Amino acid sequence: MTRLSAADIRGVVGIVPTPAKEGANRWDAVQTVNLEETVRMVEALVEAGIDVIMTNGTFGEGASLTWEEVQAFVDTIIQVVRKRVPVFAGATTLNTRDTIARGRVLRDLGADGLFVGRPMWIALDDRGIVQFYRDLAEALPDMALVIYDNPGAFKGKISSAVYRELSRIPQIVASKHIGLLGGDAFLSDLRAVEGRIRLLPLESDWYYWARLFPEDVVACWSGNVACGPAPVVVLKEAIFAKDWERARRLTEEIEWALEPLFPGGSFQEFLKYSIQLDNAQFEGAGFIRPGPTRPPYTWAPEAYLESARESGRRWAQLQHRYARRATAA
């Protein structure tokens, strides 16, 4: 199979949680992945028009799943998708060799690419980041790579100078970016990559960047598709049609739905409990059955959790409103 390129990353990149069985929040739990719910979730997302599936990021609990659970989860997704859309499997570990070893197994399972953050036990400097991704590209020349640029998880933002270097590695096709949360970083990074890779803003930021750069910002990432994909699918149609007024209204509705997710309006406070709060949001939306989170990320202040559930309930209103329109589109 021909390796994917940046041109293949277009539309909505849905990053999925890993549904859990009851009891998954215990330290002695084994085989915690709810594979039946995984099948239902992924089929619903693909049928709704999600263009790419990515797995095992932060709220996908890549840090708290066993390697056996990751393999079972990714294999199930690949079997459900059946090459209808690309699947990028999360392969982040604490070192280069384990990441490569996982990447080879996930490739053999049938993943189209890897979703990879850099090792974060000790923060890598610019030279270390570039070398890490060069090593991956050398070891896995047939795999497309999506960078995971999460300053909270990886102890710092990837600089524009590093993006310039990374964009020259042919295997790197996209980056999950923090968008407007990074201030003017998205603009600087977009200029640095010069169209060689796709920078993916969050869906709530997509309209703002797509209106400025309609030929370059043609994709977004969304974990909120697990609350219901319809609002983001309809947003995609509006952006592709350059119906900017409609896209603006949809974005404002999405911002309204997401507002309670951030305790006191603070993204930094959200980051302290992001796995638990995202899980509560999925629970509140009711589109999937996420199950409990896995240790050690099992507790958060109840007020924060309830606010996250409210975010899910608000998103469910949008899902109900736009589901029929998304199906028609």
Tab-separated table of C-alpha atoms in Angstrom:
chain	number	residue	atom	x	y	z
A	1	MET	CA	0.000	0.000	0.000
A	2	THR	CA	1.312	3.445	-0.928
A	3	ARG	CA	2.249	5.487	2.127
A	4	LEU	CA	-0.205	8.252	2.974
A	5	SER	CA	0.787	11.858	2.293
A	6	ALA	CA	-0.301	15.218	3.650
A	7	ALA	CA	-2.794	15.480	0.793
A	8	ASP	CA	-4.635	12.461	2.221
A	9	ILE	CA	-5.306	14.274	5.524
A	10	ARG	CA	-8.454	16.221	4.795
A	11	GLY	CA	-11.654	16.739	6.770
A	12	VAL	CA	-12.232	15.598	10.355
A	13	VAL	CA	-9.570	13.586	12.153
A	14	GLY	CA	-11.503	11.863	14.938
A	15	ILE	CA	-9.418	10.924	17.966
A	16	VAL	CA	-11.249	8.229	19.897
A	17	PRO	CA	-11.378	7.232	23.565
A	18	THR	CA	-10.849	3.624	24.612
A	19	PRO	CA	-14.150	2.310	26.030
A	20	ALA	CA	-13.690	0.449	29.304
A	21	LYS	CA	-15.431	-2.461	30.975
A	22	GLU	CA	-16.851	-2.100	34.457
A	23	GLY	CA	-14.116	-2.516	37.029
A	24	ALA	CA	-11.438	-1.037	34.771
A	25	ASN	CA	-10.685	1.533	37.467
A	26	ARG	CA	-9.187	-1.158	39.754
A	27	TRP	CA	-5.430	-1.714	39.909
A	28	ASP	CA	-5.892	-5.461	39.398
A	29	ALA	CA	-8.133	-5.150	36.337
A	30	VAL	CA	-7.066	-7.041	33.211
A	31	GLN	CA	-8.285	-6.871	29.599
A	32	THR	CA	-10.278	-3.736	30.367
A	33	VAL	CA	-11.189	-2.687	26.826
A	34	ASN	CA	-14.860	-2.941	25.917
A	35	LEU	CA	-14.411	-4.232	22.375
A	36	GLU	CA	-18.142	-4.435	21.648
A	37	GLU	CA	-18.542	-0.749	22.435
A	38	THR	CA	-15.433	-0.028	20.365
A	39	VAL	CA	-17.064	-1.660	17.349
A	40	ARG	CA	-20.239	0.360	17.824
A	41	MET	CA	-18.370	3.644	18.322
A	42	VAL	CA	-16.060	3.324	15.339
A	43	GLU	CA	-18.763	2.148	12.950
A	44	ALA	CA	-20.933	5.111	13.953
A	45	LEU	CA	-18.099	7.580	13.371
A	46	VAL	CA	-17.136	6.214	9.971
A	47	GLU	CA	-20.762	6.061	8.847
A	48	ALA	CA	-21.289	9.648	10.004
A	49	GLY	CA	-18.482	10.962	7.801
A	50	ILE	CA	-15.389	11.146	10.001
A	51	ASP	CA	-12.427	11.104	7.600
A	52	VAL	CA	-9.548	9.736	9.710
A	53	ILE	CA	-9.467	7.731	12.949
A	54	MET	CA	-6.654	8.167	15.496
A	55	THR	CA	-6.206	6.205	18.707
A	56	ASN	CA	-4.542	6.207	22.108
A	57	GLY	CA	-3.733	9.810	22.780
A	58	THR	CA	-4.297	11.344	26.204
A	59	PHE	CA	-8.019	10.732	26.721
A	60	GLY	CA	-7.574	7.515	24.731
A	61	GLU	CA	-5.597	6.451	27.817
A	62	GLY	CA	-2.475	5.482	25.928
A	63	ALA	CA	-0.568	5.995	29.185
A	64	SER	CA	-2.727	3.675	31.303
A	65	LEU	CA	-3.485	0.798	28.922
A	66	THR	CA	-1.359	-2.319	28.859
A	67	TRP	CA	0.362	-3.128	25.584
A	68	GLU	CA	-1.898	-6.157	25.166
A	69	GLU	CA	-4.955	-3.902	25.531
A	70	VAL	CA	-3.611	-1.440	22.970
A	71	GLN	CA	-3.126	-4.218	20.442
A	72	ALA	CA	-6.627	-5.623	20.978
A	73	PHE	CA	-8.175	-2.163	20.701
A	74	VAL	CA	-6.309	-1.131	17.551
A	75	ASP	CA	-6.869	-4.500	15.883
A	76	THR	CA	-10.616	-4.209	16.518
A	77	ILE	CA	-10.704	-0.713	15.004
A	78	ILE	CA	-8.788	-1.821	11.917
A	79	GLN	CA	-11.178	-4.731	11.401
A	80	VAL	CA	-14.208	-2.447	11.726
A	81	VAL	CA	-12.873	0.302	9.465
A	82	ARG	CA	-11.894	-2.076	6.648
A	83	LYS	CA	-9.784	0.574	4.890
A	84	ARG	CA	-12.749	2.923	4.455
A	85	VAL	CA	-10.727	5.677	6.151
A	86	PRO	CA	-7.108	5.849	7.339
A	87	VAL	CA	-6.333	4.627	10.863
A	88	PHE	CA	-3.438	6.181	12.786
A	89	ALA	CA	-2.603	4.113	15.845
A	90	GLY	CA	-1.153	5.729	18.953
A	91	ALA	CA	2.369	4.462	19.638
A	92	THR	CA	3.796	6.920	22.177
A	93	THR	CA	6.150	5.424	24.784
A	94	LEU	CA	8.919	6.718	27.036
A	95	ASN	CA	11.735	5.852	24.625
A	96	THR	CA	12.612	5.520	20.961
A	97	ARG	CA	13.146	1.756	20.833
A	98	ASP	CA	9.823	0.847	22.428
A	99	THR	CA	8.010	3.289	20.153
A	100	ILE	CA	9.577	1.688	17.086
A	101	ALA	CA	8.800	-1.815	18.357
A	102	ARG	CA	5.169	-0.873	18.927
A	103	GLY	CA	5.019	0.836	15.551
A	104	ARG	CA	6.113	-2.335	13.792
A	105	VAL	CA	3.456	-4.432	15.515
A	106	LEU	CA	0.731	-1.855	14.797
A	107	ARG	CA	1.855	-1.685	11.170
A	108	ASP	CA	1.574	-5.461	10.906
A	109	LEU	CA	-1.945	-5.279	12.355
A	110	GLY	CA	-2.859	-3.043	9.417
A	111	ALA	CA	-2.589	0.501	10.745
A	112	ASP	CA	-2.129	3.075	7.964
A	113	GLY	CA	0.061	5.287	10.135
A	114	LEU	CA	1.171	6.142	13.656
A	115	PHE	CA	0.134	8.928	16.018
A	116	VAL	CA	3.281	9.624	18.016
A	117	GLY	CA	4.336	11.990	20.759
A	118	ARG	CA	7.938	12.314	21.821
A	119	PRO	CA	9.299	10.696	25.012
A	120	MET	CA	8.600	13.005	27.969
A	121	TRP	CA	10.290	11.608	31.098
A	122	ILE	CA	12.899	14.299	30.520
A	123	ALA	CA	11.976	17.097	28.107
A	124	LEU	CA	13.743	16.853	24.745
A	125	ASP	CA	15.382	19.959	23.304
A	126	ASP	CA	14.935	20.966	19.658
A	127	ARG	CA	17.748	18.737	18.409
A	128	GLY	CA	16.411	15.786	20.408
A	129	ILE	CA	12.889	16.182	19.015
A	130	VAL	CA	14.105	16.237	15.427
A	131	GLN	CA	16.362	13.227	15.981
A	132	PHE	CA	13.546	11.247	17.597
A	133	TYR	CA	11.264	11.641	14.588
A	134	ARG	CA	14.143	11.037	12.159
A	135	ASP	CA	14.844	7.745	13.922
A	136	LEU	CA	11.194	6.728	13.622
A	137	ALA	CA	11.148	7.594	9.931
A	138	GLU	CA	14.317	5.590	9.314
A	139	ALA	CA	13.026	2.553	11.215
A	140	LEU	CA	9.498	2.721	9.754
A	141	PRO	CA	9.954	4.061	6.209
A	142	ASP	CA	6.605	2.741	5.006
A	143	MET	CA	4.520	4.352	7.785
A	144	ALA	CA	2.929	7.799	7.746
A	145	LEU	CA	3.428	9.699	11.007
A	146	VAL	CA	1.265	12.265	12.798
A	147	ILE	CA	3.066	14.394	15.386
A	148	TYR	CA	1.418	14.792	18.785
A	149	ASP	CA	2.139	18.390	19.838
A	150	ASN	CA	0.668	18.634	23.341
A	151	PRO	CA	2.640	21.074	25.540
A	152	GLY	CA	1.021	19.791	28.733
A	153	ALA	CA	1.873	16.154	28.123
A	154	PHE	CA	5.285	16.591	26.508
A	155	LYS	CA	6.717	19.390	28.653
A	156	GLY	CA	6.748	22.080	26.027
A	157	LYS	CA	5.519	23.278	22.664
A	158	ILE	CA	7.294	22.207	19.480
A	159	SER	CA	8.956	25.323	18.081
A	160	SER	CA	8.473	26.683	14.582
A	161	ALA	CA	12.145	25.984	13.856
A	162	VAL	CA	11.597	22.314	14.708
A	163	TYR	CA	8.426	22.200	12.605
A	164	ARG	CA	10.475	23.459	9.655
A	165	GLU	CA	12.871	20.533	10.072
A	166	LEU	CA	10.161	17.951	10.744
A	167	SER	CA	8.185	19.005	7.682
A	168	ARG	CA	11.120	17.870	5.533
A	169	ILE	CA	10.813	14.274	6.778
A	170	PRO	CA	8.638	12.609	4.092
A	171	GLN	CA	6.908	10.210	6.485
A	172	ILE	CA	5.476	13.041	8.617
A	173	VAL	CA	2.116	14.042	7.170
A	174	ALA	CA	0.361	16.022	9.920
A	175	SER	CA	0.491	17.364	13.454
A	176	LYS	CA	-2.178	17.462	16.136
A	177	HIS	CA	-1.815	21.115	17.105
A	178	ILE	CA	-3.215	23.151	20.010
A	179	GLY	CA	-4.463	25.867	17.658
A	180	LEU	CA	-5.664	29.097	19.233
A	181	LEU	CA	-4.560	27.939	22.680
A	182	GLY	CA	-1.018	28.488	21.467
A	183	GLY	CA	-1.576	32.153	20.658
A	184	ASP	CA	0.213	33.083	17.440
A	185	ALA	CA	2.107	29.760	17.338
A	186	PHE	CA	-0.245	28.198	14.795
A	187	LEU	CA	0.433	30.987	12.302
A	188	SER	CA	4.183	30.758	12.822
A	189	ASP	CA	4.145	26.965	12.539
A	190	LEU	CA	1.952	27.090	9.423
A	191	ARG	CA	4.466	29.342	7.726
A	192	ALA	CA	7.324	27.094	8.815
A	193	VAL	CA	5.938	23.897	7.263
A	194	GLU	CA	5.071	25.609	3.940
A	195	GLY	CA	2.293	23.137	3.150
A	196	ARG	CA	4.500	20.068	3.483
A	197	ILE	CA	2.454	18.705	6.420
A	198	ARG	CA	-1.072	19.379	7.666
A	199	LEU	CA	-1.390	21.320	10.882
A	200	LEU	CA	-4.589	20.182	12.600
A	201	PRO	CA	-6.343	22.734	14.835
A	202	LEU	CA	-9.054	21.735	17.271
A	203	GLU	CA	-12.489	21.724	15.655
A	204	SER	CA	-13.539	24.804	17.643
A	205	ASP	CA	-10.612	26.710	16.066
A	206	TRP	CA	-10.949	25.333	12.539
A	207	TYR	CA	-13.220	28.070	11.164
A	208	TYR	CA	-10.910	30.874	12.254
A	209	TRP	CA	-7.844	29.421	10.533
A	210	ALA	CA	-9.641	27.999	7.500
A	211	ARG	CA	-11.144	31.371	6.690
A	212	LEU	CA	-7.650	32.914	6.666
A	213	PHE	CA	-5.946	29.979	4.918
A	214	PRO	CA	-8.654	28.009	3.072
A	215	GLU	CA	-6.196	26.088	0.894
A	216	ASP	CA	-3.890	25.080	3.734
A	217	VAL	CA	-6.092	24.396	6.782
A	218	VAL	CA	-8.358	21.751	5.289
A	219	ALA	CA	-8.525	19.415	8.294
A	220	CYS	CA	-9.064	19.536	12.045
A	221	TRP	CA	-8.798	17.128	14.962
A	222	SER	CA	-11.683	16.381	17.282
A	223	GLY	CA	-12.049	14.215	20.352
A	224	ASN	CA	-15.544	15.581	20.761
A	225	VAL	CA	-16.743	13.349	17.916
A	226	ALA	CA	-17.131	10.761	20.689
A	227	CYS	CA	-19.878	13.010	22.066
A	228	GLY	CA	-21.540	12.862	18.659
A	229	PRO	CA	-19.965	13.516	15.240
A	230	ALA	CA	-22.763	15.489	13.565
A	231	PRO	CA	-21.776	19.049	14.622
A	232	VAL	CA	-18.225	18.607	13.333
A	233	VAL	CA	-19.334	16.897	10.124
A	234	VAL	CA	-21.736	19.757	9.375
A	235	LEU	CA	-18.965	22.246	10.204
A	236	LYS	CA	-16.742	20.448	7.702
A	237	GLU	CA	-19.352	20.809	4.983
A	238	ALA	CA	-19.724	24.533	5.714
A	239	ILE	CA	-15.943	25.105	5.608
A	240	PHE	CA	-15.482	23.126	2.409
A	241	ALA	CA	-18.324	25.122	0.835
A	242	LYS	CA	-16.686	28.345	2.113
A	243	ASP	CA	-20.001	29.197	3.732
A	244	TRP	CA	-18.226	31.281	6.339
A	245	GLU	CA	-21.302	32.672	8.063
A	246	ARG	CA	-22.680	29.203	8.649
A	247	ALA	CA	-19.282	27.963	9.813
A	248	ARG	CA	-19.038	30.868	12.246
A	249	ARG	CA	-22.455	30.087	13.758
A	250	LEU	CA	-21.574	26.408	14.129
A	251	THR	CA	-18.274	27.323	15.776
A	252	GLU	CA	-20.034	29.568	18.271
A	253	GLU	CA	-22.393	26.712	19.152
A	254	ILE	CA	-19.462	24.344	19.617
A	255	GLU	CA	-17.725	26.897	21.853
A	256	TRP	CA	-20.913	27.139	23.931
A	257	ALA	CA	-20.990	23.359	24.335
A	258	LEU	CA	-17.330	23.164	25.367
A	259	GLU	CA	-17.383	26.057	27.832
A	260	PRO	CA	-18.205	23.974	30.972
A	261	LEU	CA	-15.407	21.519	30.197
A	262	PHE	CA	-12.760	23.929	31.481
A	263	PRO	CA	-12.990	24.497	35.265
A	264	GLY	CA	-13.406	28.199	35.891
A	265	GLY	CA	-12.527	28.791	32.254
A	266	SER	CA	-8.967	27.571	32.901
A	267	PHE	CA	-7.320	25.292	30.361
A	268	GLN	CA	-4.418	24.731	32.768
A	269	GLU	CA	-6.801	23.457	35.449
A	270	PHE	CA	-8.439	21.198	32.870
A	271	LEU	CA	-5.055	19.682	32.038
A	272	LYS	CA	-4.664	18.411	35.620
A	273	TYR	CA	-7.647	16.071	35.131
A	274	SER	CA	-8.085	15.971	31.361
A	275	ILE	CA	-8.565	12.185	31.093
A	276	GLN	CA	-11.232	12.114	33.793
A	277	LEU	CA	-13.019	15.249	32.540
A	278	ASP	CA	-13.108	14.141	28.918
A	279	ASN	CA	-14.476	10.792	30.062
A	280	ALA	CA	-17.204	12.548	32.086
A	281	GLN	CA	-18.042	14.650	29.036
A	282	PHE	CA	-18.473	11.502	26.912
A	283	GLU	CA	-20.668	10.035	29.634
A	284	GLY	CA	-22.824	13.173	29.753
A	285	ALA	CA	-23.285	13.224	25.987
A	286	GLY	CA	-24.491	9.634	25.909
A	287	PHE	CA	-23.317	8.904	22.358
A	288	ILE	CA	-20.976	6.166	23.596
A	289	ARG	CA	-20.576	4.245	26.852
A	290	PRO	CA	-17.040	5.161	27.915
A	291	GLY	CA	-16.940	3.176	31.157
A	292	PRO	CA	-14.595	4.148	34.010
A	293	THR	CA	-11.107	5.575	33.565
A	294	ARG	CA	-8.080	3.469	34.411
A	295	PRO	CA	-5.607	3.963	37.268
A	296	PRO	CA	-3.929	6.158	38.220
A	297	TYR	CA	-6.255	8.665	36.474
A	298	THR	CA	-9.459	7.834	38.311
A	299	TRP	CA	-10.259	10.807	40.579
A	300	ALA	CA	-11.190	14.410	39.930
A	301	PRO	CA	-13.193	16.984	41.949
A	302	GLU	CA	-16.891	16.215	41.626
A	303	ALA	CA	-17.690	19.812	40.693
A	304	TYR	CA	-15.289	19.527	37.756
A	305	LEU	CA	-16.795	16.205	36.691
A	306	GLU	CA	-20.342	17.518	36.801
A	307	SER	CA	-19.349	20.546	34.771
A	308	ALA	CA	-17.786	18.220	32.194
A	309	ARG	CA	-20.993	16.179	32.077
A	310	GLU	CA	-22.857	19.417	31.403
A	311	SER	CA	-20.544	20.026	28.470
A	312	GLY	CA	-21.493	16.592	27.185
A	313	ARG	CA	-25.189	17.311	27.626
A	314	ARG	CA	-24.813	20.549	25.673
A	315	TRP	CA	-22.988	18.715	22.905
A	316	ALA	CA	-25.772	16.129	22.807
A	317	GLN	CA	-28.196	18.958	22.006
A	318	LEU	CA	-26.064	19.883	18.999
A	319	GLN	CA	-25.805	16.240	17.953
A	320	HIS	CA	-29.593	15.944	18.016
A	321	ARG	CA	-29.975	19.184	16.080
A	322	TYR	CA	-27.496	18.377	13.321
A	323	ALA	CA	-27.581	14.595	12.960
A	324	ARG	CA	-30.168	14.631	10.179
A	325	ARG	CA	-28.346	17.392	8.305
A	326	ALA	CA	-25.054	15.543	8.562
A	327	THR	CA	-26.659	12.388	7.158
A	328	ALA	CA	-28.104	14.351	4.240
A	329	ALA	CA	-24.735	15.989	3.547
